[in-house]
Coordinates of C-alpha atoms in Angstrom, one line a residue:
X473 CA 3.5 -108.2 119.4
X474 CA 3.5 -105.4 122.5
X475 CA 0.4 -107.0 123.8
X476 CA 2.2 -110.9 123.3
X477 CA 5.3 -109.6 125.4
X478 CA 2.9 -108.2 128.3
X479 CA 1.2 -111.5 128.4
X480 CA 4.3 -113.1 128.0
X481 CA 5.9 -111.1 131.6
X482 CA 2.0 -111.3 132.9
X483 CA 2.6 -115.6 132.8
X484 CA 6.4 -115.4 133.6
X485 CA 5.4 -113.2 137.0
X486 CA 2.3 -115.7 138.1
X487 CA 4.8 -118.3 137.8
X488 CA 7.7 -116.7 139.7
X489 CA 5.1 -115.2 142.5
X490 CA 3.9 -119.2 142.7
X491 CA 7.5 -120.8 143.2
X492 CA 8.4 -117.9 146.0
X493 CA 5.3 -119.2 147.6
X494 CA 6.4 -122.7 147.4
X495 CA 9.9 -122.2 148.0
X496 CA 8.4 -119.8 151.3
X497 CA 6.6 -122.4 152.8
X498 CA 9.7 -124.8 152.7
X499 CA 11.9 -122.4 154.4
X500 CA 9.1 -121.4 156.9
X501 CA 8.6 -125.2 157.8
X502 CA 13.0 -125.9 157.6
X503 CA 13.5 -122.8 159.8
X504 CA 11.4 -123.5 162.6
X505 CA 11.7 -127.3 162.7
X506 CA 15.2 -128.1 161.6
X507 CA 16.5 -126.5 164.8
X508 CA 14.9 -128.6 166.9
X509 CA 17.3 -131.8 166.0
X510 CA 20.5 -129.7 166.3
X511 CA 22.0 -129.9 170.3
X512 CA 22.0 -126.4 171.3
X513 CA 24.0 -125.5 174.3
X514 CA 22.6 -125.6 177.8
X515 CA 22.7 -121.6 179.9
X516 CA 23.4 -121.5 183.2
X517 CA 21.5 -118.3 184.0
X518 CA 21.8 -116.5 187.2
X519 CA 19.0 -113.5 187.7
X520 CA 19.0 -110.6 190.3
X521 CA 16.5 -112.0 192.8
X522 CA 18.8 -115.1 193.3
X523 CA 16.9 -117.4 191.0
X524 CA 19.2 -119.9 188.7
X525 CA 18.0 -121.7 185.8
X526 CA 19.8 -124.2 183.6
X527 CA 18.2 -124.6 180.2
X528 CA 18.5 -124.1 176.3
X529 CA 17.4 -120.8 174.5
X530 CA 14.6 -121.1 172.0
X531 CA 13.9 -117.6 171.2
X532 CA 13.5 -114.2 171.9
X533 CA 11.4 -110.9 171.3
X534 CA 10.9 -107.5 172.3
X535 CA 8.8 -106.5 175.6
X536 CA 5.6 -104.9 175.1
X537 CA 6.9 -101.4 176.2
X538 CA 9.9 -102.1 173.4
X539 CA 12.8 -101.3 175.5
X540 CA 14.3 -104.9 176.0
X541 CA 14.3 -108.2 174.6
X542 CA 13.3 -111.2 176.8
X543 CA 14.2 -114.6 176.4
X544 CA 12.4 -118.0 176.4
X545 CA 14.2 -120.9 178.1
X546 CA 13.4 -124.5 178.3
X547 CA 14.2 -125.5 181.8
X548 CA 12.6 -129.1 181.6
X549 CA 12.4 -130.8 184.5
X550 CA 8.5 -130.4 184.1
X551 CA 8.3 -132.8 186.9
X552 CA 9.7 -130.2 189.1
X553 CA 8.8 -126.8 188.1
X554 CA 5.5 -127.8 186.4
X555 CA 6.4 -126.6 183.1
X556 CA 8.9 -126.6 180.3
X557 CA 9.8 -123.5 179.5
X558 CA 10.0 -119.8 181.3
X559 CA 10.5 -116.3 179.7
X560 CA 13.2 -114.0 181.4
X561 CA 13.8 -110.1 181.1
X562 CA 17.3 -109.3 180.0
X563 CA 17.8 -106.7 182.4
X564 CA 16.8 -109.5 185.3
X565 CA 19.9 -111.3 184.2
X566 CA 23.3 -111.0 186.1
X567 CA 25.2 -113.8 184.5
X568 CA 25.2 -115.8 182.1
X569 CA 27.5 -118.8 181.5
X570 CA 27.5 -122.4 179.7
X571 CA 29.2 -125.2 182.5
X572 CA 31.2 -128.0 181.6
X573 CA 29.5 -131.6 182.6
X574 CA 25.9 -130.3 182.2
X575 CA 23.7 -133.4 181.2
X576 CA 20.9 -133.0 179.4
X577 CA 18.2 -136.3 179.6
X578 CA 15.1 -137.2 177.4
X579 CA 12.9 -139.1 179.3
X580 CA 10.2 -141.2 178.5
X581 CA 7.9 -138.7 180.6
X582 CA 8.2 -135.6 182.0
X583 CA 10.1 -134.4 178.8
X584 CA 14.3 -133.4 179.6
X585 CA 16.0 -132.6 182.4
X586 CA 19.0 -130.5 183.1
X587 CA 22.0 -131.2 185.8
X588 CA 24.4 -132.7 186.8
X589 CA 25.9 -136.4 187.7
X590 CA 27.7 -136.3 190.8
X591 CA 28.7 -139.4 191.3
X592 CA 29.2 -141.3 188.1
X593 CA 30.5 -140.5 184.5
X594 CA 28.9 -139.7 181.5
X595 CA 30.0 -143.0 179.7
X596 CA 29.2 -145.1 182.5
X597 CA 25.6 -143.9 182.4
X598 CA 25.4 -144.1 178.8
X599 CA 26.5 -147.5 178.9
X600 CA 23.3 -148.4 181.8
X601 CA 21.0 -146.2 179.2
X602 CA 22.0 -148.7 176.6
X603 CA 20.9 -151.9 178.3
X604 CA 18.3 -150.3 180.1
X605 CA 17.0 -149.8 176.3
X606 CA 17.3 -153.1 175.2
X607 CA 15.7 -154.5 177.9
X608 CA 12.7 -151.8 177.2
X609 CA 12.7 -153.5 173.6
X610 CA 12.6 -156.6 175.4
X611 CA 9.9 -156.0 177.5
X612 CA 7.5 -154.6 174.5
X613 CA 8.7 -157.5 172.9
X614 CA 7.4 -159.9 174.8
X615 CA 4.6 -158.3 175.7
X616 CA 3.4 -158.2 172.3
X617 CA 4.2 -162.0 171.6
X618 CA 3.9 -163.9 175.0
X619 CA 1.2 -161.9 176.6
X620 CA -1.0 -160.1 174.1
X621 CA -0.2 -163.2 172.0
X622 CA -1.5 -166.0 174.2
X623 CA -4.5 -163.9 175.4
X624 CA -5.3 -164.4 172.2
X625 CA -5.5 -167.2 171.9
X626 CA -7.5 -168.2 175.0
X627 CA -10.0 -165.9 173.5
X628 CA -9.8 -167.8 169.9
X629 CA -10.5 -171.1 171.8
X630 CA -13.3 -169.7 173.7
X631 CA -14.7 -167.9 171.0
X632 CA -14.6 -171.7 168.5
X633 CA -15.8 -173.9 171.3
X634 CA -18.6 -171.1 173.1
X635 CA -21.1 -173.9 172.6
X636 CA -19.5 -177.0 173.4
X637 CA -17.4 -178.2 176.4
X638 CA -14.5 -180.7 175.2
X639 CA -12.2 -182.1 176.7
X640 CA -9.6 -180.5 174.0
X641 CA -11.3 -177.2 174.9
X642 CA -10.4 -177.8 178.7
X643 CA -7.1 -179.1 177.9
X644 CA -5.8 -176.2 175.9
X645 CA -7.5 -173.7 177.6
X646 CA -5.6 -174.7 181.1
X647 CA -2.2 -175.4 178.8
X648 CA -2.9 -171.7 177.7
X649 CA -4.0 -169.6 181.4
X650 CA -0.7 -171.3 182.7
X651 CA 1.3 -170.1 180.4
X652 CA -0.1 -167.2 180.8
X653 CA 0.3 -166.8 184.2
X654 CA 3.8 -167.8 183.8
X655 CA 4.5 -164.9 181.2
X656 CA 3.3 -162.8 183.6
X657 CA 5.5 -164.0 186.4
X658 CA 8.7 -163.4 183.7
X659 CA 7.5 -160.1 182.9
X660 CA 7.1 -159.2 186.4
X661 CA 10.4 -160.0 186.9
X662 CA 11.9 -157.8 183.7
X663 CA 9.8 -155.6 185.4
X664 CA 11.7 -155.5 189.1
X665 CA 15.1 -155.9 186.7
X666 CA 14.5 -152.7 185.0
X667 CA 14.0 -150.4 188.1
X668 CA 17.0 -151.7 189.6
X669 CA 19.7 -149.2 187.4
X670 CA 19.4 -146.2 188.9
X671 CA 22.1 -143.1 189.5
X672 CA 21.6 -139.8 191.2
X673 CA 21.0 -136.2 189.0
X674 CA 21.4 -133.2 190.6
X675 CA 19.5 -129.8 189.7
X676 CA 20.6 -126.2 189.6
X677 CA 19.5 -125.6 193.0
X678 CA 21.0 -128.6 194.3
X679 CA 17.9 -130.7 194.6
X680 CA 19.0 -134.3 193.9
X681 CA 16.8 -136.6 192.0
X682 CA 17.2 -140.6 192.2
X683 CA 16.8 -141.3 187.9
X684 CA 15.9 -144.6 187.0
X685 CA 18.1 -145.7 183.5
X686 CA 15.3 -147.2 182.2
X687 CA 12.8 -144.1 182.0
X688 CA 15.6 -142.2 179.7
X689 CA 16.3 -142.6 176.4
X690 CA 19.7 -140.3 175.8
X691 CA 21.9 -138.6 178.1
X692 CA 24.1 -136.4 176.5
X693 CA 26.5 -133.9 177.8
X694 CA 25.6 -131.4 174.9
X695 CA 28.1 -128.1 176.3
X696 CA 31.0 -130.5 175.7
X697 CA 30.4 -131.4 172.4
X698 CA 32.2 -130.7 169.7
X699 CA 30.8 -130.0 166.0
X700 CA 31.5 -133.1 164.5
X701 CA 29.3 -134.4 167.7
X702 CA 26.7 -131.9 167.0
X703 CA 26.4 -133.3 163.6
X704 CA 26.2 -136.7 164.3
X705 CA 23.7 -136.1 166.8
X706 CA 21.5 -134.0 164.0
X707 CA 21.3 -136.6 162.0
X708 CA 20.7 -139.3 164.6
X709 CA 17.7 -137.4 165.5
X710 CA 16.2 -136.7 162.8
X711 CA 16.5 -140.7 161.9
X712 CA 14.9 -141.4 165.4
X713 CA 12.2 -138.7 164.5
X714 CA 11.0 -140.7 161.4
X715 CA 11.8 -144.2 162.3
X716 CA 10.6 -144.1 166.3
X717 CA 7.5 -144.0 167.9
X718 CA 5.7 -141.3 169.3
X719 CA 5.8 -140.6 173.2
X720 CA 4.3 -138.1 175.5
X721 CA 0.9 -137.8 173.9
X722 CA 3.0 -136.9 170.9
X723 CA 4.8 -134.0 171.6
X724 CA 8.0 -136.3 171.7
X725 CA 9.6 -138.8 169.7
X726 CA 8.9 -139.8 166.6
X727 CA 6.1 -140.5 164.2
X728 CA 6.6 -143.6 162.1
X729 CA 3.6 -144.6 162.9
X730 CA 2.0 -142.0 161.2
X731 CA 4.4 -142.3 158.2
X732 CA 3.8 -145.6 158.0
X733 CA 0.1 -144.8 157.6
X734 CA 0.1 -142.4 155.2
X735 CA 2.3 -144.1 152.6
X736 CA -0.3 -147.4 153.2
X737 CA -3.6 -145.3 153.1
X738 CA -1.9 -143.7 150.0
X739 CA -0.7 -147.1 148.0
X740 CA -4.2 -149.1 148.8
X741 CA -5.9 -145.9 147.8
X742 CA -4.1 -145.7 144.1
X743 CA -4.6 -150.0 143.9
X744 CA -8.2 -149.1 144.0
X745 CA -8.6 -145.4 142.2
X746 CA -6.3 -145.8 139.1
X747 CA -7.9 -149.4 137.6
X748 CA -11.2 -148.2 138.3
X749 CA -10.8 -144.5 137.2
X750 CA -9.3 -146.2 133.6
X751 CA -11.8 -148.0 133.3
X752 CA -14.7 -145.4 133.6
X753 CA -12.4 -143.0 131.2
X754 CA -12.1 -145.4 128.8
X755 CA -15.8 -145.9 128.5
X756 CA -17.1 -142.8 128.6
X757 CA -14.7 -141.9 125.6
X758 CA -14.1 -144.8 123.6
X759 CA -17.7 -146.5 124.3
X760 CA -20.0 -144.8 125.3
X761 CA -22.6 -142.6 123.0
X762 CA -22.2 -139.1 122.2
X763 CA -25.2 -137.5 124.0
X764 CA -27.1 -135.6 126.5
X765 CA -26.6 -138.3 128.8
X766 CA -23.3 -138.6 128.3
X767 CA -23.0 -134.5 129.1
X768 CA -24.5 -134.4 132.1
X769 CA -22.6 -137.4 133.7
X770 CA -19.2 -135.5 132.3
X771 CA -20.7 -132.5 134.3
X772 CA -21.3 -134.8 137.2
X773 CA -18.1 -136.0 137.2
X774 CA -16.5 -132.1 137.3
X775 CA -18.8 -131.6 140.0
X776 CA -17.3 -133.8 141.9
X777 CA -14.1 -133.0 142.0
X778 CA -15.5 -130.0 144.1
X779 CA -17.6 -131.7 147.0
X780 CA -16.2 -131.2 150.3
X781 CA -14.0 -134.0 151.6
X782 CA -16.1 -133.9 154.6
X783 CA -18.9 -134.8 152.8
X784 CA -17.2 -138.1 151.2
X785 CA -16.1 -138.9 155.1
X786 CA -19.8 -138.6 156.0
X787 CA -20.6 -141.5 152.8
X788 CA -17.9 -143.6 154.1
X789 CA -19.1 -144.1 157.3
X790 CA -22.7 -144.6 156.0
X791 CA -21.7 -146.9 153.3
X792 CA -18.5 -148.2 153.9
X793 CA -18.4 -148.4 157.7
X794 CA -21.5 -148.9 158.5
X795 CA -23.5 -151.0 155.6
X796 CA -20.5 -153.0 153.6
X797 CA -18.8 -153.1 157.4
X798 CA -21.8 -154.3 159.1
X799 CA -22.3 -157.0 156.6
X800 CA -19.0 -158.4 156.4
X801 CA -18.9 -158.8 160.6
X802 CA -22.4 -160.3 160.0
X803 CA -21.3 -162.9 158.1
X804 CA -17.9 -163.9 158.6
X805 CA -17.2 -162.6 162.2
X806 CA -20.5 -163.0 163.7
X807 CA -18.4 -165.0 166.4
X808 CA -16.6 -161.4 167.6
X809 CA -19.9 -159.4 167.6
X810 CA -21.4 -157.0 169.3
X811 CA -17.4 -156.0 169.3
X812 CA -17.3 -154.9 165.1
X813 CA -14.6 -155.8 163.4
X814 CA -14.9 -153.9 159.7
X815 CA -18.0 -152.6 161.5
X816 CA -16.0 -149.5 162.7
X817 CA -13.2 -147.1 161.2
X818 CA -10.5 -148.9 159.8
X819 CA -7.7 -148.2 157.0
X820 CA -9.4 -149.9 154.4
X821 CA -12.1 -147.9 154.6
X822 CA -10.6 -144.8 154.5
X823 CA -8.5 -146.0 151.5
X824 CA -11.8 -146.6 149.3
X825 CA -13.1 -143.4 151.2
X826 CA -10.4 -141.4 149.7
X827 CA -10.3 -143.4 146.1
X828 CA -14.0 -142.0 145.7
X829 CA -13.0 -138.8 146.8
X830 CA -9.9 -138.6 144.1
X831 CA -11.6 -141.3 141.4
X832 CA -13.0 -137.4 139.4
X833 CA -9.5 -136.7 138.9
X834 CA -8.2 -139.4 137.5
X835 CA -11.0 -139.9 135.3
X836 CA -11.0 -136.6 133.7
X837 CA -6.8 -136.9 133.5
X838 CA -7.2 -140.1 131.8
X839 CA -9.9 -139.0 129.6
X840 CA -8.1 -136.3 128.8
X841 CA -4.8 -138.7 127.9
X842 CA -7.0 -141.0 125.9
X843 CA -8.2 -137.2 123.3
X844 CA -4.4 -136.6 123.0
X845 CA -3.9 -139.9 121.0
X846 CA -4.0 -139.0 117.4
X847 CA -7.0 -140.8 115.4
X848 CA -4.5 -142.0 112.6
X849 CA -3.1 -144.4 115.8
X850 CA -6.2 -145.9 115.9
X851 CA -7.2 -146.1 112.0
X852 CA -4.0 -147.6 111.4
X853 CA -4.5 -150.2 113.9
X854 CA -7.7 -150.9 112.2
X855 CA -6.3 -150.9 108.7
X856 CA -4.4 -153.9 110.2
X857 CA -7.8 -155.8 111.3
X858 CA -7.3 -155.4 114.9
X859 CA -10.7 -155.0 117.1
X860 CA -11.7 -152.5 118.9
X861 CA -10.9 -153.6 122.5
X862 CA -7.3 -154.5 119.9
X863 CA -6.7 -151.0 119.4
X864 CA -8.2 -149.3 123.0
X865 CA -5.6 -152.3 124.4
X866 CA -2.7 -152.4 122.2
X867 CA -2.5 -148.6 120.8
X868 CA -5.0 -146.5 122.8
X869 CA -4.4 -146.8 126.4
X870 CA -0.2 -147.1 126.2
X871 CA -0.3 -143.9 124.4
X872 CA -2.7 -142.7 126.7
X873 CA -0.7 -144.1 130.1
X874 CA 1.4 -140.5 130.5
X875 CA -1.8 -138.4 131.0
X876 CA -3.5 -141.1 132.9
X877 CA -0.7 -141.4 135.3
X878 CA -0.9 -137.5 135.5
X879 CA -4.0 -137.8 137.3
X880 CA -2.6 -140.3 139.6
X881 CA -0.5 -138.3 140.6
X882 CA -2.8 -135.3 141.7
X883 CA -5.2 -138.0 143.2
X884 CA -1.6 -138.8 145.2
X885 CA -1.3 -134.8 146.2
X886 CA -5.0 -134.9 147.3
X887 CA -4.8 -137.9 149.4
X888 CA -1.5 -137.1 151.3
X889 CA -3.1 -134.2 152.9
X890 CA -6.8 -134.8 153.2
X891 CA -7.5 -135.2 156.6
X892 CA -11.4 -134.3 157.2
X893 CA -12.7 -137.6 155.7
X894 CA -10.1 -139.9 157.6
X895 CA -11.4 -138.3 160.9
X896 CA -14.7 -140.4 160.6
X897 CA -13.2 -143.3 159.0
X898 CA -10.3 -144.6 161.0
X899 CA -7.5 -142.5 161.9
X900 CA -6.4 -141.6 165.4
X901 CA -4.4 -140.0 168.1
X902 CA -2.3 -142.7 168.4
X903 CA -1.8 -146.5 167.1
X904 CA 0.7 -149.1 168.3
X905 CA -0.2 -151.5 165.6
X906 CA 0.6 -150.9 162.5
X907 CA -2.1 -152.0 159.5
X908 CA 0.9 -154.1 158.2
X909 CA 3.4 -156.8 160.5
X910 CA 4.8 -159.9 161.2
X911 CA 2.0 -161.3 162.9
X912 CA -0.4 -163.2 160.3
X913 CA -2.1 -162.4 158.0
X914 CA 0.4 -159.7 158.0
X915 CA -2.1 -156.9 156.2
X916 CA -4.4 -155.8 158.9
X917 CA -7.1 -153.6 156.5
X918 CA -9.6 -153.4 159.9
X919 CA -7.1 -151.7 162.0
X920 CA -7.2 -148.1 162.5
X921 CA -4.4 -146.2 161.6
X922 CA -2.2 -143.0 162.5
X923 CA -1.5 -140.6 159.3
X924 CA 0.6 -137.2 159.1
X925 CA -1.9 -135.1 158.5
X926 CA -3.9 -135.5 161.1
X927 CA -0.9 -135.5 163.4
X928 CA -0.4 -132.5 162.9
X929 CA -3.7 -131.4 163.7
X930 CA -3.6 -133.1 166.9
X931 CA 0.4 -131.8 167.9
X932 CA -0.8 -128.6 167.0
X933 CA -3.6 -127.9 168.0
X934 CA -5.0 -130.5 170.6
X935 CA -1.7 -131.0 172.4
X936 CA -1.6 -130.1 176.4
X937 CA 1.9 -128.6 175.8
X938 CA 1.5 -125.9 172.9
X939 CA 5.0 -125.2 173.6
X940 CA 6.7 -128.1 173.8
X941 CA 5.1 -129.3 170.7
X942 CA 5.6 -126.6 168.0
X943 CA 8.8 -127.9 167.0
X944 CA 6.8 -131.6 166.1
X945 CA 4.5 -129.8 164.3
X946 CA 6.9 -127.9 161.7
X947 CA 8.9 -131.2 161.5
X948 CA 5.7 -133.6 160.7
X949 CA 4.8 -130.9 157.9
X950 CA 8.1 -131.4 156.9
X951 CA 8.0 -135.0 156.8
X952 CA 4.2 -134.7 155.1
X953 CA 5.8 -132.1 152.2
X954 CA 9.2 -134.9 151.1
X955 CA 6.8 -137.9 151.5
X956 CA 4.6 -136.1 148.6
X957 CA 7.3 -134.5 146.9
X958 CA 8.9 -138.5 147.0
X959 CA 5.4 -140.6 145.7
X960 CA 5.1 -137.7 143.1
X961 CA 8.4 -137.6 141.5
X962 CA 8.2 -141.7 141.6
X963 CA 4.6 -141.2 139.2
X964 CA 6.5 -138.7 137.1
X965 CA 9.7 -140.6 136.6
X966 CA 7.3 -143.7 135.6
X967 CA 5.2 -141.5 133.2
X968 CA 8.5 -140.1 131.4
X969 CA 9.8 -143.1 130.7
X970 CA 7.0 -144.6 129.6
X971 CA 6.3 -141.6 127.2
X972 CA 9.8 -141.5 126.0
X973 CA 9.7 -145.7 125.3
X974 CA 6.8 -144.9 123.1
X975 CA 8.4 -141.6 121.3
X976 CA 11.6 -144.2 120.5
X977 CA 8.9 -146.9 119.3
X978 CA 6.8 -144.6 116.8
X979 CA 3.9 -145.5 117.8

């Protein structure tokens, strides 16, 4: 009994050590990226060489010699100063105040800048910002439809009629390089429209800037807020964080994109992993002959749960990209080569990529869910002249469905944050088009895609601005955590219902 109850606290520590680590990371990630969406006031900081800055405060340490702290202030304005953010000694500081009327702007480029509007009001501007926007959607919009939309289809026509010269090809192909040049002419002219909106922003050291309405995306007057305000503009960013796309190589904006890609990578992934790990579970346990051979593939199948996922990215551009790819553009898109078309990275191939790395697990969950269904299931099933496929159908595999989905759901973990393999079989820094749109055929499985994981990597770590992006980087880790946390507890909810319908049937 003594040595049961020192077990007992040996088990009940490892599993409270393990949830402070969990709930650790969390509050590590929520504290130094949650911040970043709420509007912190702007300082007006005047030092003892006669040096003024206007910018938000984003931390502060000890000196080396430990006798003061200093503080690190985003100033913006990198288009001025050449960077974002400076670090000042407190003892440097003579005052330190937070004005009325200071505007803060997020630009397209450049990141924000601080000042002032001399001439105009806030709500005026706001109101420019607001069409200046919609035109910007405009503009994307029809460059997406009218221009990258018809140049497609003068290449289409070329590509069919290479060989031939008819008088339909001629036709169309003039019909089409007017248009063309007419869309051109109309965006041109958004073009002109859009610089047109302009007001004048003044810096703390009275340098005036001309600002053109349709380079910035907010202007917000953030000392005059109140908390309400603040609130509303947290949770406005942290929508335009997930549902936006990315800007300044990253560091800003959002990352649906990325999103996007990961949950797609992940659902193609499990259409291909689950049936096929099943299947090979079911076999090996229900069919196949109790043996030597049978051992070693079992052992085989545990070995590979512990390859290195660089080592799978390595077979999926051999096989995948490069064979299976290479064939498919051979034969059905002979017309686009040399340019490859499944002949290079793309999100399919990183989805069967990953289902090969994950397919171990699920097979030894499933088998494992197929040894917890009690023989008398089965012999009763017989009793009642079922066959076998019957009872492996009927009996087997429902009572079996809990532990099978159980290994979905760690081949879900796996895949959400792999990001090795995906570096060599389609993701990148940064993709416009998603795999999945309203332009047919609407599921795009050769494009290349954008996924969390690797976004990370790249904000973190390959970004020219360290500093400006280590709030995107917490954030996206964030985002990466819920969106597992989300597709896992979806798999669980499934599996407990389905094992309670069969507890209620008595089967």
């Amino acid at each position: 009994m003594k040595s049961e109850k020192v077990y007992t606290y040996l088990l009940s520590t490892g599993l409270m050590i393990i949830t402070l680590m969990v709930l650790s990371v969390f509050c590590i990630v929520i504290v130094n990226g949650a911040p970043h969406f709420w509007p912190k006031k702007v300082s007006h900081f005047v030092l003892k060489d006669g040096r003024e800055y206007l910018g938000e405060i984003h931390g502060k340490e000890l000196t080396l010699d430990k006798s003061q702290f200093r503080y690190r202030i985003k100033i913006g304005n990198r288009d001025v100063y050449g960077q974002d953010y400076v670090w000042i000694d407190e003892d440097q500081i003579v005052s330190r105040a937070f004005p009325h009327g200071v505007i803060m702007l997020e630009r397209m480029e450049w990141g924000n800048a601080y000042g002032f509007i001399p001439e105009k009001s806030i709500t005026e501007i706001k109101t420019k910002i607001k069409e200046a926007t919609r035109l910007r959607k405009r503009i994307v919009r029809f460059e997406k439809k009218n221009i990258a939309g018809v140049y497609a289809d003068i290449e289409a026509i070329q590509k069919k009629y290479a060989e031939e010269e008819t008088a339909y090809r001629k036709n169309r192909l003039s019909e089409l390089e007017d248009q063309y040049r007419n869309n051109e002419q109309i965006l041109e002219e958004l073009y002109i429209k859009a610089q047109k909106e302009t007001f004048r922003f003044s810096l703390i050291d009275k340098t005036e800037k001309e600002m053109r309405c349709f380079d910035i995306v907010h202007a917000t007057a953030v000392n005059d807020l109140s908390i309400v305000r603040k609130a509303g503009v947290f949770i406005y960013r942290i929508g335009e964080f997930i549902f936006s796309y990315p800007r300044e190589s990253n560091t800003e904006g959002g990352v649906f994109p990325a999103l996007f890609g990961t949950v797609f990578l992940v659902l193609i992934m499990s259409v291909f992993v689950f049936p096929f790990g099943v299947i090979a579970a079911v076999y090996l346990h229900e069919y196949a002959r109790h043996g030597i051979i049978l051992k070693l593939v079992r052992i085989t199948i545990f070995n590979l749960a512990g390859v290195p996922s660089i080592v799978y990215g390595v077979f999926g551009l051999g096989f995948f990209i490069y064979t299976v790819g290479g064939g498919v553009d051979a034969f059905f898109f002979s017309d686009n080569l040399p340019s490859p078309t499944f002949g290079t990275g793309g999100i399919l191939w990183a989805s069967l990529t990953m289902a090969i790395l994950t397919l171990p697990v699920v097979v030894v969950a499933s088998m494992e869910g197929l040894k917890s269904v009690p023989q008398m299931y089965r012999d009763g099933a017989y009793g009642l002249a079922a066959t076998k496929w019957e009872v492996i159908k009927d009996v087997v595999i429902p009572n079996a469905m809990p532990g099978m989905l159980t290994g979905l759901i760690l081949a879900i973990s796996r895949a959400a944050g792999e990001v090795a393999p995906l570096m060599i079989t389609g993701v990148v820094k940064l993709a416009l088009s998603l795999p999945a749109d309203l332009t047919a055929p609407f599921v795009h499985l050769e494009r290349k895609f954008m996924h969390l994981g690797f976004h990370i990597y790249d904000v973190g770590f390959q970004s020219p601005n360290v500093e400006a992006s280590r709030p995107m980087v917490f954030n996206t880790t964030l985002l990466l955590l819920v969106v597992v946390f989300v597709l896992n507890l979806t798999a669980i909810i499934i599996r407990n219902k389905l094992r309670k319908k069969f507890l209620r049937s008595g089967v």
